[in-house]
């Protein structure tokens, strides 16, 4: 790098929160939960033209155990919802959720017997992306909102306690 | 000049070969034949539907070797269709394709609500397996002789048949209070 040679024997001071959050928000590993056309936009976001790697979030992991950002992009039926919940549960803390598009956020135009009217009934959602489907810029904006959220957080246990509270409430 | 005799007789348009063969063998069981712009639909009664499908597949002149789709229609709100087919509420629809000639045929079978069981055609086409499960799932029509007749799209504990016309679009509360236990996963 060469940076070390310039710094020499000097040092800098900061806080644990700042260092950890800096690392977390610039290396998000998304878990794609693509079930419909929003997933196509998500792929476009990851591809060269929009290139989510500019925001450090290009390392898509298809294993929930290696990821910390869930992108719910598409319709979730009542048969799929337990699967989504299980994958969400398998993701290690800390984790964040983007509800991408109208269907994931509120059911969209599918006001029918089989469709969950918003995944936030069952998992805690951090950022909602409006649109049908949202453009890649919207998803990039959502990732940046997540980064902002992470920047405001602390590594203390308070966050997990809050999450557990929501988790219990949604499980009923 | 109108009314002039030209000497040629008016020739009835000939029915396609497959219809002629079906009429010859199952004349009592064929209710209607519709030929709309070359799209053939045959409505047959339920008792002979399996024999007719078997004939269509096995007979070498026809050999409809590909079952494209099995689906159903709920005609409960279409009075004219109900009257035509003895108030049979459902119409089971088979779409057949013949690979050698690329000809298609649609076979329709009225199914009465009183007897919602029809013989499965899995023995003829393996592709009928999941298609018939879907019809069972959505309409509640039972298929006699099906090897594995259970729901395919809806969760196993779902009640009701969503594509029936009397089923409400927003459901009966399933999406609000479905079983969300971890044992369901």
mmCIF file of C-alpha atoms in Angstrom, chain B residues 88-174:
data_model
loop_
_atom_site.group_PDB
_atom_site.id
_atom_site.type_symbol
_atom_site.label_atom_id
_atom_site.label_comp_id
_atom_site.label_asym_id
_atom_site.label_seq_id
_atom_site.Cartn_x
_atom_site.Cartn_y
_atom_site.Cartn_z
ATOM 1 C CA UNK B 88 -71.928 -29.922 -14.605
ATOM 2 C CA UNK B 89 -70.128 -27.193 -12.711
ATOM 3 C CA UNK B 90 -66.551 -27.940 -13.741
ATOM 4 C CA UNK B 91 -64.990 -28.552 -17.089
ATOM 5 C CA UNK B 92 -61.751 -30.472 -17.108
ATOM 6 C CA UNK B 93 -59.519 -29.529 -20.023
ATOM 7 C CA UNK B 94 -56.761 -31.634 -21.561
ATOM 8 C CA UNK B 95 -54.430 -30.103 -24.096
ATOM 9 C CA UNK B 96 -52.786 -32.671 -26.336
ATOM 10 C CA UNK B 97 -50.015 -32.320 -28.852
ATOM 11 C CA UNK B 98 -48.851 -34.753 -31.494
ATOM 12 C CA UNK B 99 -45.116 -34.468 -32.064
ATOM 13 C CA UNK B 100 -44.950 -36.215 -35.483
ATOM 14 C CA UNK B 101 -47.550 -33.946 -37.108
ATOM 15 C CA UNK B 102 -47.497 -31.067 -34.619
ATOM 16 C CA UNK B 103 -51.270 -31.178 -34.391
ATOM 17 C CA UNK B 104 -53.056 -30.093 -31.283
ATOM 18 C CA UNK B 105 -56.323 -31.157 -29.743
ATOM 19 C CA UNK B 106 -58.261 -29.899 -26.786
ATOM 20 C CA UNK B 107 -60.395 -32.380 -24.917
ATOM 21 C CA UNK B 108 -62.986 -31.102 -22.454
ATOM 22 C CA UNK B 109 -64.829 -33.194 -19.914
ATOM 23 C CA UNK B 110 -67.758 -31.837 -17.888
ATOM 24 C CA UNK B 111 -67.434 -32.821 -14.226
ATOM 25 C CA UNK B 112 -70.476 -32.590 -12.016
ATOM 26 C CA UNK B 113 -70.210 -31.304 -8.480
ATOM 27 C CA UNK B 114 -72.015 -34.414 -7.255
ATOM 28 C CA UNK B 115 -69.233 -36.681 -8.435
ATOM 29 C CA UNK B 116 -65.919 -34.863 -8.315
ATOM 30 C CA UNK B 117 -63.830 -37.891 -9.186
ATOM 31 C CA UNK B 118 -62.354 -38.696 -12.548
ATOM 32 C CA UNK B 119 -59.892 -41.340 -13.652
ATOM 33 C CA UNK B 120 -56.293 -40.178 -13.584
ATOM 34 C CA UNK B 121 -54.315 -40.210 -16.815
ATOM 35 C CA UNK B 122 -50.913 -40.562 -15.128
ATOM 36 C CA UNK B 123 -50.883 -44.094 -16.485
ATOM 37 C CA UNK B 124 -50.869 -42.607 -20.003
ATOM 38 C CA UNK B 125 -48.662 -39.517 -19.607
ATOM 39 C CA UNK B 126 -46.273 -39.002 -16.709
ATOM 40 C CA UNK B 127 -46.655 -35.251 -17.156
ATOM 41 C CA UNK B 128 -50.209 -35.576 -15.846
ATOM 42 C CA UNK B 129 -48.861 -36.186 -12.345
ATOM 43 C CA UNK B 130 -48.202 -32.593 -11.293
ATOM 44 C CA UNK B 131 -50.851 -31.137 -13.607
ATOM 45 C CA UNK B 132 -53.547 -33.204 -11.942
ATOM 46 C CA UNK B 133 -52.200 -32.277 -8.531
ATOM 47 C CA UNK B 134 -52.597 -28.630 -9.488
ATOM 48 C CA UNK B 135 -56.204 -29.183 -10.567
ATOM 49 C CA UNK B 136 -56.846 -31.004 -7.302
ATOM 50 C CA UNK B 137 -55.210 -28.189 -5.365
ATOM 51 C CA UNK B 138 -57.096 -25.368 -7.078
ATOM 52 C CA UNK B 139 -60.494 -26.953 -7.804
ATOM 53 C CA UNK B 140 -60.811 -29.947 -5.500
ATOM 54 C CA UNK B 141 -61.363 -32.431 -8.308
ATOM 55 C CA UNK B 142 -60.144 -35.888 -7.308
ATOM 56 C CA UNK B 143 -58.219 -38.132 -9.638
ATOM 57 C CA UNK B 144 -58.850 -41.799 -9.210
ATOM 58 C CA UNK B 145 -55.637 -43.818 -9.526
ATOM 59 C CA UNK B 146 -53.264 -40.897 -9.080
ATOM 60 C CA UNK B 147 -50.080 -42.119 -7.346
ATOM 61 C CA UNK B 148 -49.538 -39.059 -5.151
ATOM 62 C CA UNK B 149 -52.570 -36.798 -4.983
ATOM 63 C CA UNK B 150 -51.749 -33.944 -2.628
ATOM 64 C CA UNK B 151 -51.544 -30.189 -2.857
ATOM 65 C CA UNK B 152 -48.786 -28.798 -5.010
ATOM 66 C CA UNK B 153 -49.004 -24.988 -4.848
ATOM 67 C CA UNK B 154 -50.762 -24.221 -1.587
ATOM 68 C CA UNK B 155 -49.411 -25.308 1.815
ATOM 69 C CA UNK B 156 -50.460 -28.801 2.866
ATOM 70 C CA UNK B 157 -52.678 -27.519 5.675
ATOM 71 C CA UNK B 158 -54.535 -25.078 3.418
ATOM 72 C CA UNK B 159 -58.295 -25.362 3.434
ATOM 73 C CA UNK B 160 -60.507 -24.653 0.452
ATOM 74 C CA UNK B 161 -59.906 -24.559 -3.265
ATOM 75 C CA UNK B 162 -58.849 -21.097 -4.406
ATOM 76 C CA UNK B 163 -59.806 -21.168 -8.086
ATOM 77 C CA UNK B 164 -63.419 -22.048 -7.397
ATOM 78 C CA UNK B 165 -65.606 -19.072 -8.169
ATOM 79 C CA UNK B 166 -67.129 -19.037 -4.695
ATOM 80 C CA UNK B 167 -63.715 -18.662 -3.075
ATOM 81 C CA UNK B 168 -63.084 -15.032 -2.046
ATOM 82 C CA UNK B 169 -60.153 -13.321 -3.777
ATOM 83 C CA UNK B 170 -58.603 -12.177 -0.528
ATOM 84 C CA UNK B 171 -59.061 -15.607 0.992
ATOM 85 C CA UNK B 172 -60.674 -16.556 4.254
ATOM 86 C CA UNK B 173 -58.003 -15.111 6.513
ATOM 87 C CA UNK B 174 -55.274 -17.567 5.529
#
